[in-house]
Amino acid sequence: MKEILEQQWHHRPEAEVIEALATTLESGLDATEVGHRSEQFGPNAITQKKGKSALTLFLLQFHQPLVYILLAAAFVTSFLKEWVDAGVIYGVVLVNAVIGFVQEAKAVKAIEALAQSLTTTATVMRGGERRQIPAAELVPGDIVLLQSGDKVPADLRLLSSRELQIDESTLTGESVPVQKQSGTQPRDTLLADRLNMAYSSTLVTYGIATGVVVATGNSTEIGRINEMIASADILATPLTKKIARFSGLLLYVILGLAAITFVVGVLRGESLINMFMAVVALAVGAIPEGLPAAVTITLAIGVSKMARRNAIIRKLPAVETLGSTTIICSDKTGTLTQNQMTVQELYAGGDSFLVSGIGYEPVGEITTGNEAVEPTQHHALHECLTAGMLCNDSVLLEVDGEWRVEGDPTEAALVVAARKGGLEREQLSAALPRLNAIPFESQHQYMATEHGSAERRIIYLKGSVESVLERSSHALSRAGELMPLEPDDCHRAAAEIAGKGLRVLAFARKERINPTADLSHDDVTEGMTFLGLQGMIDPPRPEAVAAVRVCQGAGIEVKMITGDHVITATAIARQIGLIGGTGDAGQLLALNGRDIEALSDEELITVVRQNAVFARVAPEQKLRLVVALQATGNVVAMTGDGVNDAPALRQADIGVAMGITGTEVAKEAADMLLTDDNFSSIEAAVEEGRGVYDNLVKFITWTLPTNLGEGLVILAAVFAGVPLPITPVQILWINMTTAVLLGLMLAFEPKEPGIMSRPPLDPRQPLLTRELVTRICLVGFLLLVGSFGIFEWELRRGSSLEAARTCATNIFVFGEMFYLFNCRSLRHTMFRIGLFSNRWVLAGVSLMLLLQLLFTYLPVMNTAFGSQPIGWLQWGLIISASLIVYIVIECEKWLRHRRSA
């Protein structure tokens, strides 16, 4: 019987479903059968995947080439008994490991949050009795009773229902509750359109129903999502990939140079101890000890900046990934749109009207032909708005200056439209108090309310265009008189409004004189007076429209992936600018879930680049879309808020969850949360991410020439057979102090102008371009010439070895100091970006200058680092050599700019 969980049930008749599950509607399963099925199918709970142990996760943080290099540096400094420096390096390694461990451990919480989303109890029929049991005890074949407020405890095939509405937004992305009903549906019906199914973890918002359990635990739709979350790949970020490649290369280069140095020195007759010290100096000099700390701190500063722009980063590398993003896949409802239904068009008395304003704030006006209309001067329009206000169960409230709605979003839009027309609910309700109502039922497709007094009553009707027109015999004119009803004109107006993606409702009224009975369906079967149409939509956020334009200008493609209908999605996409009036050249307007399902993985890779809108998309299809985009080398950011979005959020290079409307599952699977659920915050985060990436590249471009120069100086000394110009301890002093006081100041560098006018970085582009590698080699060579030259010059003048080494050390420090100003911009001079735009750099330079004076003149430092005071002549040479570095690099920038112009 276990194969029943793999079946599709929506296309099978109720009697066949009950027979296949060997149950009965009246009495359900007996205790014996429940016991057998519990053993066979297990508990109705999501199985937790067994992952790596905490210790394994922690130890894996050290399994990186860069960490190997740092541990080697720490070992070397420990060997030299430089315990402070060794402690600092070990501390850097440990902090990075802890951060990585914490972030990775958080990622697996998505499945835990998903497991907790199951309900705790369910109402069932067992052995002919109605019982309430823990949801985990449900088995296939159980008869479950649902009512308003329940969370659906398992996947159910509905057997009967009355006015049932279920909020499936967390599963399908549908923005409004879905009207459910029993009956059969075609086999190829999409998940979001299966009206005779109720899915685990969705919420009953209205009505009652009876259903039979067809899937439990991992076999439910939410269980399948859990499987996809667990199987989705967690991709390395562009930065981590590039640093891993760079670190691996650097490891082999250091080992190779150390071996060559040792062999050459021994062949030249140097002692093994001296060559061992030379190799140690070379290794320490070539290792960029400050790089991991700089990366972590720069990313952390980016996190702080993004938080101020409504983007909370959960995983540090996501900061840089945003800057490399090439495609943003965004949900529609609430992210690109207001998530507040708004009436935008009206049709009454044969005239068409536009309504300004967006969202629930009742500010706007009604116009026709660019002229404002006073509803009291147009009776049909006034009555149409009145019907929308009174035939309504939703309430509009202002709380702390913010407009909110209690009730259905569609009805809220009607209330707001009436308020914009000058109508007040209190006054209307006082004049026409509600007496009776017929609630909306899916089989009738309308709602009716009765207002007035015992002697004279008015019925207002609201519903689908077809249901209202077939009950209407005439229409109301603008002068308030009855006129012949023209159904064709009404259908044409409705089709024109619906063609723009708006949801259309029709309105009618009827008077009852001296009624003898309560309001019934018979009272609205005929004789209604047609009042008009109201068309509404969840409108785009104005700031989202601007943000999409900025992203497109930055070379970032924006795609909409939604569970909503194709027409609505296409209309919003056109307003936002994702597609043109009739589609871009060679580009389809939209694909729906059925289109995607029919495509192979290879076909999808081609088609996904040609389309900007994907509607009625199922969870596994969102995952397929992300994988298809990544297959062509794109860095994909994916937004989402529901349980159905979690697998795609986890698979994407950066998952972006909604902080306000997002489920815990989505938040746990994401790398970033938006505190305002606004697409414009993604654009702001991308901008900050690009700034962070720029600053990281600036730091790496700044720090590597020092390591290169130090390594070359050691090599030159070994090959020339002279004492080392700088000792291992002095090298550590240079690397650690300058990295903290100079290099890290680049993390505070403000974003350069035009940062969002550049195309996104090619993910395949190396961390350092050929231009930057050339610059690094040039600066490294200048430091070699300057330090080795002044070292040899001092020795020939008769200065002590300590004084010569002090001069060489200062060449490196002051050369880095001047080169720091070159690196504030990799393209422009520091004067163009503003000499004082980063005061942290000036503060760092001042502190470094003070430390270097202490290094040179303080006796304690002389003893610790083997330095010695030097005179004005030496300082003049040091400053001159360092200034040459700055001038040469500025000339190199100018030549490159001139060549590219």
Coordinates of C-alpha atoms in Angstrom, one line a residue, residues 278-785:
A278 CA 66.8 32.6 5.4
V279 CA 64.1 30.1 4.4
V280 CA 62.1 31.1 7.5
A281 CA 62.4 34.8 6.6
L282 CA 61.4 34.1 3.0
A283 CA 58.3 32.1 4.1
V284 CA 57.3 34.7 6.7
G285 CA 57.8 37.5 4.2
A286 CA 55.7 35.9 1.5
I287 CA 52.8 34.9 3.7
P288 CA 50.1 37.7 3.8
E289 CA 49.2 37.2 7.5
G290 CA 46.8 40.0 7.5
L291 CA 44.7 38.8 4.5
P292 CA 42.1 36.6 6.4
A293 CA 41.6 39.2 9.1
A294 CA 41.3 42.0 6.4
V295 CA 38.7 40.0 4.5
T296 CA 36.7 39.3 7.6
I297 CA 36.8 42.9 8.8
T298 CA 36.0 44.3 5.4
L299 CA 33.0 42.0 5.0
A300 CA 31.9 42.9 8.6
I301 CA 32.1 46.6 7.8
G302 CA 30.0 45.9 4.7
V303 CA 27.4 44.1 6.9
S304 CA 27.1 47.2 9.0
K305 CA 26.6 49.5 6.0
M306 CA 24.0 47.1 4.5
A307 CA 22.1 47.0 7.8
R308 CA 21.7 50.7 7.7
R309 CA 20.1 50.2 4.2
N310 CA 17.6 47.6 5.4
A311 CA 19.6 44.5 4.5
I312 CA 20.7 42.1 7.3
I313 CA 23.5 39.7 6.3
R314 CA 23.4 36.3 7.9
K315 CA 26.6 34.9 6.2
L316 CA 29.6 37.1 5.7
P317 CA 30.7 36.0 2.2
A318 CA 27.3 37.1 1.0
V319 CA 28.4 40.7 1.2
E320 CA 30.9 40.2 -1.6
T321 CA 28.6 37.8 -3.6
L322 CA 26.1 40.6 -3.9
G323 CA 28.7 42.8 -5.7
S324 CA 29.3 40.0 -8.2
T325 CA 25.6 39.3 -8.9
T326 CA 24.7 39.0 -12.5
I327 CA 21.0 38.0 -12.2
I328 CA 18.4 38.8 -9.6
C329 CA 15.4 36.5 -9.5
S330 CA 12.7 38.3 -7.5
D331 CA 9.3 37.3 -6.2
K332 CA 6.5 39.6 -7.2
T333 CA 4.1 40.0 -4.2
G334 CA 5.4 42.4 -1.6
T335 CA 8.9 42.7 -3.1
L336 CA 8.4 44.3 -6.5
T337 CA 4.8 45.2 -5.5
Q338 CA 3.1 46.9 -2.5
N339 CA 1.4 43.7 -1.3
Q340 CA -1.6 46.1 -1.0
M341 CA -4.4 45.6 -3.5
T342 CA -5.4 48.9 -5.1
V343 CA -8.3 49.9 -7.4
Q344 CA -6.9 51.6 -10.4
E345 CA -9.8 51.6 -12.9
L346 CA -13.5 52.0 -12.8
Y347 CA -16.4 51.6 -15.3
A348 CA -19.8 53.0 -14.5
G349 CA -22.6 54.6 -16.5
G350 CA -20.8 53.8 -19.7
D351 CA -17.8 55.9 -18.7
S352 CA -14.3 54.8 -17.7
F353 CA -12.3 56.3 -14.9
L354 CA -8.8 56.1 -13.5
V355 CA -8.0 56.1 -9.7
S356 CA -4.7 57.6 -8.5
G357 CA -2.7 56.6 -5.4
I358 CA -1.3 53.3 -4.4
G359 CA -1.7 51.0 -1.3
Y360 CA -4.1 51.3 1.5
E361 CA -3.6 55.0 2.2
P362 CA -6.9 56.6 1.1
V363 CA -5.2 59.5 -0.8
G364 CA -5.9 59.9 -4.5
E365 CA -8.5 61.1 -6.9
I366 CA -10.8 59.7 -9.6
T367 CA -10.3 61.1 -13.1
T368 CA -11.6 60.7 -16.6
G369 CA -9.9 62.3 -19.5
N370 CA -7.3 63.9 -17.2
E371 CA -10.0 65.8 -15.3
A372 CA -11.0 65.1 -11.7
V373 CA -14.5 63.7 -11.2
E374 CA -16.7 64.4 -8.2
P375 CA -18.6 61.1 -7.6
T376 CA -21.7 62.9 -6.3
Q377 CA -22.1 64.4 -9.9
H378 CA -22.0 60.9 -11.4
H379 CA -24.7 58.8 -9.9
A380 CA -23.6 55.4 -11.4
L381 CA -20.0 56.0 -10.2
H382 CA -21.2 57.0 -6.7
E383 CA -23.4 53.9 -6.4
C384 CA -20.6 51.7 -7.7
L385 CA -18.3 53.0 -5.0
T386 CA -21.1 52.7 -2.4
A387 CA -21.7 49.1 -3.3
G388 CA -18.0 48.4 -2.9
M389 CA -17.9 50.1 0.5
L390 CA -21.1 48.4 2.0
C391 CA -21.0 45.0 0.4
N392 CA -17.8 44.4 2.3
D393 CA -16.5 42.7 5.5
S394 CA -13.0 44.3 5.7
V395 CA -12.0 47.2 7.9
L396 CA -9.4 49.9 7.1
L397 CA -7.5 51.2 10.2
E398 CA -4.8 53.8 10.8
V399 CA -2.3 52.5 13.4
D400 CA 0.7 54.7 14.3
G401 CA 0.4 56.7 11.1
E402 CA 0.3 53.5 9.0
W403 CA -2.8 52.2 7.2
R404 CA -3.6 48.6 7.7
V405 CA -6.5 46.3 6.8
E406 CA -8.4 43.7 8.8
G407 CA -9.9 41.2 6.3
D408 CA -9.6 40.4 2.7
P409 CA -7.1 42.5 0.6
T410 CA -9.5 42.7 -2.3
E411 CA -12.3 44.1 -0.2
A412 CA -9.8 46.5 1.4
A413 CA -9.1 48.0 -2.0
L414 CA -12.8 48.7 -2.5
V415 CA -12.9 50.5 0.8
V416 CA -9.9 52.7 -0.1
A417 CA -11.4 53.5 -3.5
A418 CA -14.6 54.6 -1.9
R419 CA -12.7 56.8 0.5
K420 CA -10.9 58.4 -2.4
G421 CA -14.3 59.2 -3.8
G422 CA -15.3 61.0 -0.7
L423 CA -17.4 58.3 0.9
E424 CA -17.2 57.6 4.6
R425 CA -18.2 54.2 5.9
E426 CA -19.6 55.5 9.2
Q427 CA -22.0 57.9 7.4
L428 CA -23.1 55.2 4.9
S429 CA -23.6 52.6 7.6
A430 CA -25.7 55.1 9.6
A431 CA -27.9 55.9 6.7
L432 CA -28.0 52.3 5.4
P433 CA -27.3 49.9 8.2
R434 CA -26.7 46.3 7.2
L435 CA -29.5 43.9 8.0
N436 CA -28.7 40.7 6.2
A437 CA -25.9 39.2 4.1
I438 CA -25.2 36.3 1.8
P439 CA -21.5 35.4 2.2
F440 CA -19.4 34.6 -0.9
E441 CA -19.6 31.0 -2.1
S442 CA -17.4 29.7 -4.9
Q443 CA -20.4 28.0 -6.6
H444 CA -22.3 31.3 -6.8
Q445 CA -19.4 33.6 -7.4
Y446 CA -21.0 36.6 -5.6
M447 CA -21.6 38.2 -2.2
A448 CA -24.7 40.2 -1.3
T449 CA -25.7 42.4 1.6
E450 CA -29.0 44.0 2.5
H451 CA -29.3 47.5 4.0
G452 CA -32.0 50.0 5.0
S453 CA -35.1 49.8 7.2
A454 CA -37.9 47.3 7.7
E455 CA -40.0 49.0 5.1
R456 CA -37.5 49.7 2.3
R457 CA -34.3 47.8 1.7
I458 CA -31.5 47.9 -0.8
I459 CA -29.5 44.9 -1.8
Y460 CA -25.9 45.4 -3.0
L461 CA -24.3 42.6 -5.0
K462 CA -20.6 42.1 -5.6
G463 CA -19.1 39.3 -7.7
S464 CA -17.6 38.1 -10.9
V465 CA -18.6 39.9 -14.1
E466 CA -20.5 36.9 -15.5
S467 CA -22.5 36.2 -12.3
V468 CA -23.5 39.8 -11.8
L469 CA -24.4 40.5 -15.5
E470 CA -26.6 37.4 -15.7
R471 CA -28.7 38.6 -12.7
S472 CA -29.0 42.2 -14.0
S473 CA -31.8 43.4 -16.3
H474 CA -30.8 47.1 -16.7
A475 CA -28.1 49.6 -15.7
L476 CA -27.7 52.9 -13.9
S477 CA -26.8 56.0 -15.9
R478 CA -24.6 58.8 -14.8
A479 CA -27.8 60.9 -14.2
G480 CA -29.1 58.2 -11.8
E481 CA -31.7 56.9 -14.2
L482 CA -32.3 53.3 -15.4
M483 CA -31.0 52.6 -18.9
P484 CA -30.9 49.4 -21.0
L485 CA -28.1 47.0 -20.1
E486 CA -25.5 46.4 -22.8
P487 CA -23.8 43.2 -21.8
D488 CA -21.4 43.3 -24.7
D489 CA -20.2 46.8 -23.7
C490 CA -19.7 45.6 -20.1
H491 CA -17.8 42.5 -21.2
R492 CA -15.6 44.6 -23.5
A493 CA -14.8 47.0 -20.7
A494 CA -14.1 44.1 -18.3
A495 CA -11.8 42.4 -20.8
E496 CA -9.9 45.7 -21.4
I497 CA -9.3 46.1 -17.7
A498 CA -8.4 42.5 -17.1
G499 CA -6.0 42.6 -20.1
K500 CA -3.9 45.0 -18.0
G501 CA -3.6 42.3 -15.3
L502 CA -6.2 43.8 -13.0
R503 CA -8.7 41.7 -11.1
V504 CA -12.2 42.8 -12.1
L505 CA -15.3 42.8 -9.9
A506 CA -18.8 43.8 -10.9
F507 CA -21.5 45.5 -8.8
A508 CA -25.3 45.7 -8.8
R509 CA -28.2 46.7 -6.6
K510 CA -31.9 46.0 -6.1
E511 CA -34.6 47.4 -3.9
R512 CA -36.9 45.3 -1.8
I513 CA -40.2 46.8 -0.7
N514 CA -41.9 45.4 2.4
P515 CA -39.8 42.2 2.5
T516 CA -41.5 39.2 4.1
A517 CA -38.5 37.0 4.6
D518 CA -34.7 37.2 5.2
L519 CA -32.4 37.7 2.3
S520 CA -31.9 34.6 0.1
H521 CA -30.3 33.6 -3.2
D522 CA -33.7 33.9 -4.8
D523 CA -33.8 37.6 -4.1
V524 CA -30.7 38.2 -6.3
T525 CA -31.5 35.8 -9.1
E526 CA -32.9 38.5 -11.4
G527 CA -33.9 42.1 -11.7
M528 CA -30.6 43.6 -10.5
T529 CA -29.5 47.1 -11.6
F530 CA -25.9 46.9 -12.9
L531 CA -23.8 49.7 -11.3
G532 CA -20.3 49.2 -12.8
L533 CA -16.9 47.5 -12.6
Q534 CA -13.8 48.0 -10.4
G535 CA -10.4 46.8 -11.5
M536 CA -7.7 46.3 -8.9
I537 CA -4.1 45.1 -8.7
D538 CA -1.3 44.9 -6.3
P539 CA 0.7 47.8 -7.8
P540 CA 4.5 48.0 -8.3
R541 CA 6.5 49.9 -5.6
P542 CA 7.7 53.1 -7.2
E543 CA 11.1 52.6 -5.6
A544 CA 11.2 49.1 -7.0
V545 CA 10.7 50.5 -10.5
A546 CA 13.7 52.8 -10.0
A547 CA 15.8 50.1 -8.5
V548 CA 15.1 47.7 -11.4
R549 CA 16.2 50.5 -13.8
V550 CA 19.5 51.0 -11.8
C551 CA 20.2 47.2 -11.8
Q552 CA 19.6 47.0 -15.5
G553 CA 22.0 50.0 -16.0
A554 CA 24.5 48.1 -13.9
G555 CA 24.3 45.1 -16.3
I556 CA 22.3 43.0 -13.8
E557 CA 19.3 41.1 -15.3
V558 CA 16.1 41.1 -13.2
K559 CA 13.7 38.2 -13.5
M560 CA 10.3 37.7 -11.9
I561 CA 9.5 34.3 -10.5
T562 CA 6.0 34.1 -9.0
G563 CA 3.2 31.8 -8.1
D564 CA 0.7 34.4 -9.4
H565 CA -1.2 34.2 -12.7
V566 CA 0.6 34.9 -16.0
I567 CA -1.5 37.9 -17.0
T568 CA -1.1 39.6 -13.7
A569 CA 2.7 38.8 -13.6
T570 CA 3.1 40.1 -17.2
A571 CA 1.2 43.3 -16.4
I572 CA 3.4 44.1 -13.4
A573 CA 6.5 43.2 -15.3
R574 CA 5.6 45.6 -18.0
Q575 CA 5.0 48.4 -15.5
I576 CA 8.3 47.7 -13.8
G577 CA 10.3 47.6 -17.0
L578 CA 11.2 43.9 -17.0
I579 CA 9.6 43.5 -20.5
G580 CA 8.7 46.0 -23.2
G581 CA 5.2 46.7 -24.5
T582 CA 5.1 43.6 -26.7
G583 CA 8.1 41.8 -25.4
D584 CA 11.8 42.4 -26.0
A585 CA 13.3 41.4 -29.3
G586 CA 13.1 37.7 -29.6
Q587 CA 11.8 37.4 -26.0
L588 CA 8.6 35.7 -24.9
L589 CA 6.5 37.6 -22.5
A590 CA 6.3 34.9 -19.8
L591 CA 6.5 31.2 -19.1
N592 CA 4.2 29.4 -16.8
G593 CA 4.9 26.3 -14.7
R594 CA 3.4 23.9 -17.3
D595 CA 5.8 25.3 -20.0
I596 CA 8.8 24.8 -17.6
E597 CA 7.7 21.3 -16.8
A598 CA 7.7 20.3 -20.5
L599 CA 11.3 21.5 -21.0
S600 CA 14.4 19.3 -20.5
D601 CA 17.2 20.7 -18.4
E602 CA 19.2 21.5 -21.5
E603 CA 16.3 23.3 -23.1
L604 CA 15.6 25.2 -19.9
I605 CA 19.1 26.6 -19.8
T606 CA 18.6 28.2 -23.2
V607 CA 15.0 29.4 -22.6
V608 CA 15.6 30.8 -19.1
R609 CA 18.0 33.5 -20.5
Q610 CA 15.4 34.6 -23.0
N611 CA 12.5 35.2 -20.6
A612 CA 12.1 37.7 -17.7
V613 CA 8.8 36.4 -16.2
F614 CA 8.0 33.0 -14.9
A615 CA 4.4 32.5 -13.4
R616 CA 2.5 29.8 -11.7
V617 CA 5.8 28.2 -10.7
A618 CA 6.1 25.2 -8.4
P619 CA 8.8 24.9 -5.7
E620 CA 10.9 22.4 -7.7
Q621 CA 10.6 24.6 -10.7
K622 CA 12.1 27.6 -8.9
L623 CA 15.0 25.3 -8.0
R624 CA 15.4 24.2 -11.6
L625 CA 15.3 27.8 -12.8
V626 CA 18.1 28.8 -10.4
V627 CA 20.2 25.8 -11.4
A628 CA 19.7 26.6 -15.1
L629 CA 20.9 30.1 -14.6
Q630 CA 23.9 29.0 -12.7
A631 CA 24.8 26.5 -15.4
T632 CA 25.8 29.3 -17.7
G633 CA 28.2 30.8 -15.1
N634 CA 25.8 33.4 -13.6
V635 CA 26.0 34.6 -10.0
V636 CA 22.3 34.3 -9.0
A637 CA 20.5 36.2 -6.2
M638 CA 17.1 34.8 -5.4
T639 CA 14.4 36.4 -3.3
G640 CA 11.5 34.6 -1.5
D641 CA 9.4 34.5 1.6
G642 CA 7.5 31.2 1.6
V643 CA 8.3 27.6 2.5
N644 CA 8.2 27.0 -1.3
D645 CA 11.1 29.3 -1.8
A646 CA 13.5 27.7 0.6
P647 CA 15.2 25.2 -1.7
A648 CA 15.9 27.9 -4.4
L649 CA 17.1 30.3 -1.7
R650 CA 19.6 27.7 -0.5
Q651 CA 20.7 26.8 -4.0
A652 CA 21.2 30.4 -5.1
D653 CA 24.6 32.1 -4.8
I654 CA 22.8 34.5 -2.4
G655 CA 19.4 33.8 -1.0
V656 CA 17.4 36.9 0.0
A657 CA 14.4 36.4 2.4
M658 CA 11.7 38.8 3.4
G659 CA 12.2 40.0 7.0
I660 CA 8.5 41.0 7.5
T661 CA 6.4 38.5 5.6
G662 CA 9.0 35.7 5.3
T663 CA 8.5 32.4 7.0
E664 CA 11.1 31.1 9.4
V665 CA 12.0 28.4 6.9
A666 CA 12.9 30.9 4.2
K667 CA 14.8 33.1 6.7
E668 CA 16.9 30.2 7.8
A669 CA 17.7 29.1 4.3
A670 CA 18.7 32.7 3.2
D671 CA 22.0 34.5 3.3
M672 CA 20.4 37.9 3.7
L673 CA 17.1 39.3 5.1
L674 CA 15.3 42.5 3.9
T675 CA 13.9 44.3 6.9
D676 CA 11.5 46.3 4.7
D677 CA 10.7 43.5 2.1
N678 CA 11.6 46.0 -0.6
F679 CA 13.4 45.3 -3.9
S680 CA 15.1 48.6 -3.7
S681 CA 17.0 47.3 -0.7
I682 CA 18.4 44.6 -2.8
E683 CA 19.7 47.2 -5.3
A684 CA 21.2 49.1 -2.3
A685 CA 22.8 45.9 -1.0
V686 CA 24.3 45.1 -4.5
E687 CA 25.8 48.6 -4.5
E688 CA 27.3 48.1 -1.1
G689 CA 28.6 44.7 -2.2
R690 CA 30.4 46.2 -5.1
G691 CA 32.0 48.7 -2.8
V692 CA 33.1 45.9 -0.5
Y693 CA 34.6 43.9 -3.4
D694 CA 36.4 47.0 -4.6
N695 CA 37.9 47.5 -1.2
L696 CA 39.0 43.9 -0.9
V697 CA 40.7 44.1 -4.2
K698 CA 42.4 47.4 -3.1
F699 CA 43.7 45.7 0.1
I700 CA 45.0 42.7 -1.8
T701 CA 46.6 45.0 -4.4
W702 CA 48.2 47.0 -1.6
T703 CA 49.4 44.1 0.6
L704 CA 50.9 41.7 -2.0
P705 CA 53.8 44.0 -3.2
T706 CA 55.1 44.0 0.4
N707 CA 55.2 40.2 0.5
L708 CA 56.7 40.0 -3.0
G709 CA 59.3 42.6 -2.1
E710 CA 60.2 40.9 1.1
G711 CA 60.6 37.6 -0.7
L712 CA 62.7 39.1 -3.4
V713 CA 65.0 40.9 -0.9
I714 CA 65.7 37.5 0.8
L715 CA 66.3 35.8 -2.5
A716 CA 68.6 38.6 -3.7
A717 CA 70.6 38.4 -0.4
V718 CA 71.0 34.7 -0.7
F719 CA 72.0 34.8 -4.3
A720 CA 74.4 37.7 -3.7
G721 CA 75.9 36.0 -0.6
V722 CA 75.3 39.0 1.7
P723 CA 73.5 39.2 5.1
L724 CA 69.7 39.4 5.1
P725 CA 68.6 43.0 4.7
I726 CA 65.6 42.3 7.0
T727 CA 65.2 39.6 9.6
P728 CA 62.2 37.4 10.2
V729 CA 61.2 39.4 13.3
Q730 CA 61.4 42.7 11.3
I731 CA 59.3 41.1 8.5
L732 CA 56.6 40.2 11.1
W733 CA 56.7 43.7 12.4
I734 CA 56.2 45.1 8.9
N735 CA 53.4 42.7 8.0
M736 CA 51.3 42.8 11.1
T737 CA 51.5 46.5 11.9
T738 CA 51.0 47.8 8.4
A739 CA 48.2 45.4 7.7
V740 CA 46.2 46.6 10.8
L741 CA 47.1 50.4 10.7
L742 CA 47.4 50.9 6.9
G743 CA 45.7 48.2 4.9
L744 CA 42.6 47.8 7.0
M745 CA 41.9 51.5 6.6
L746 CA 41.0 50.7 3.0
A747 CA 37.9 48.8 4.3
F748 CA 36.4 52.2 5.2
E749 CA 37.0 53.6 1.7
P750 CA 33.7 55.1 0.4
K751 CA 32.2 53.8 -2.8
E752 CA 33.6 55.4 -6.0
P753 CA 31.3 57.4 -8.3
G754 CA 29.7 55.4 -11.1
I755 CA 29.9 52.1 -9.2
M756 CA 26.5 51.1 -10.5
S757 CA 27.3 52.1 -14.0
R758 CA 29.8 49.3 -14.4
P759 CA 28.8 45.8 -15.6
P760 CA 28.9 43.0 -13.0
L761 CA 32.2 41.2 -12.6
D762 CA 32.6 38.1 -14.7
P763 CA 32.6 35.2 -12.2
R764 CA 35.4 33.6 -14.2
Q765 CA 37.6 36.8 -13.9
P766 CA 40.6 36.2 -11.6
L767 CA 40.8 38.0 -8.3
L768 CA 43.7 40.1 -9.8
T769 CA 43.6 41.3 -13.4
R770 CA 46.7 41.4 -15.5
E771 CA 46.8 45.1 -15.0
L772 CA 46.9 44.7 -11.2
V773 CA 49.4 41.9 -11.3
T774 CA 51.7 44.1 -13.3
R775 CA 51.2 46.9 -10.8
I776 CA 52.0 44.5 -7.9
C777 CA 55.1 43.3 -9.6
L778 CA 56.2 46.9 -10.3
V779 CA 55.8 48.0 -6.7
G780 CA 57.4 44.8 -5.4
F781 CA 60.4 45.5 -7.7
L782 CA 60.6 49.1 -6.5
L783 CA 60.6 48.0 -2.8
L784 CA 63.3 45.5 -3.7
V785 CA 65.5 48.1 -5.3

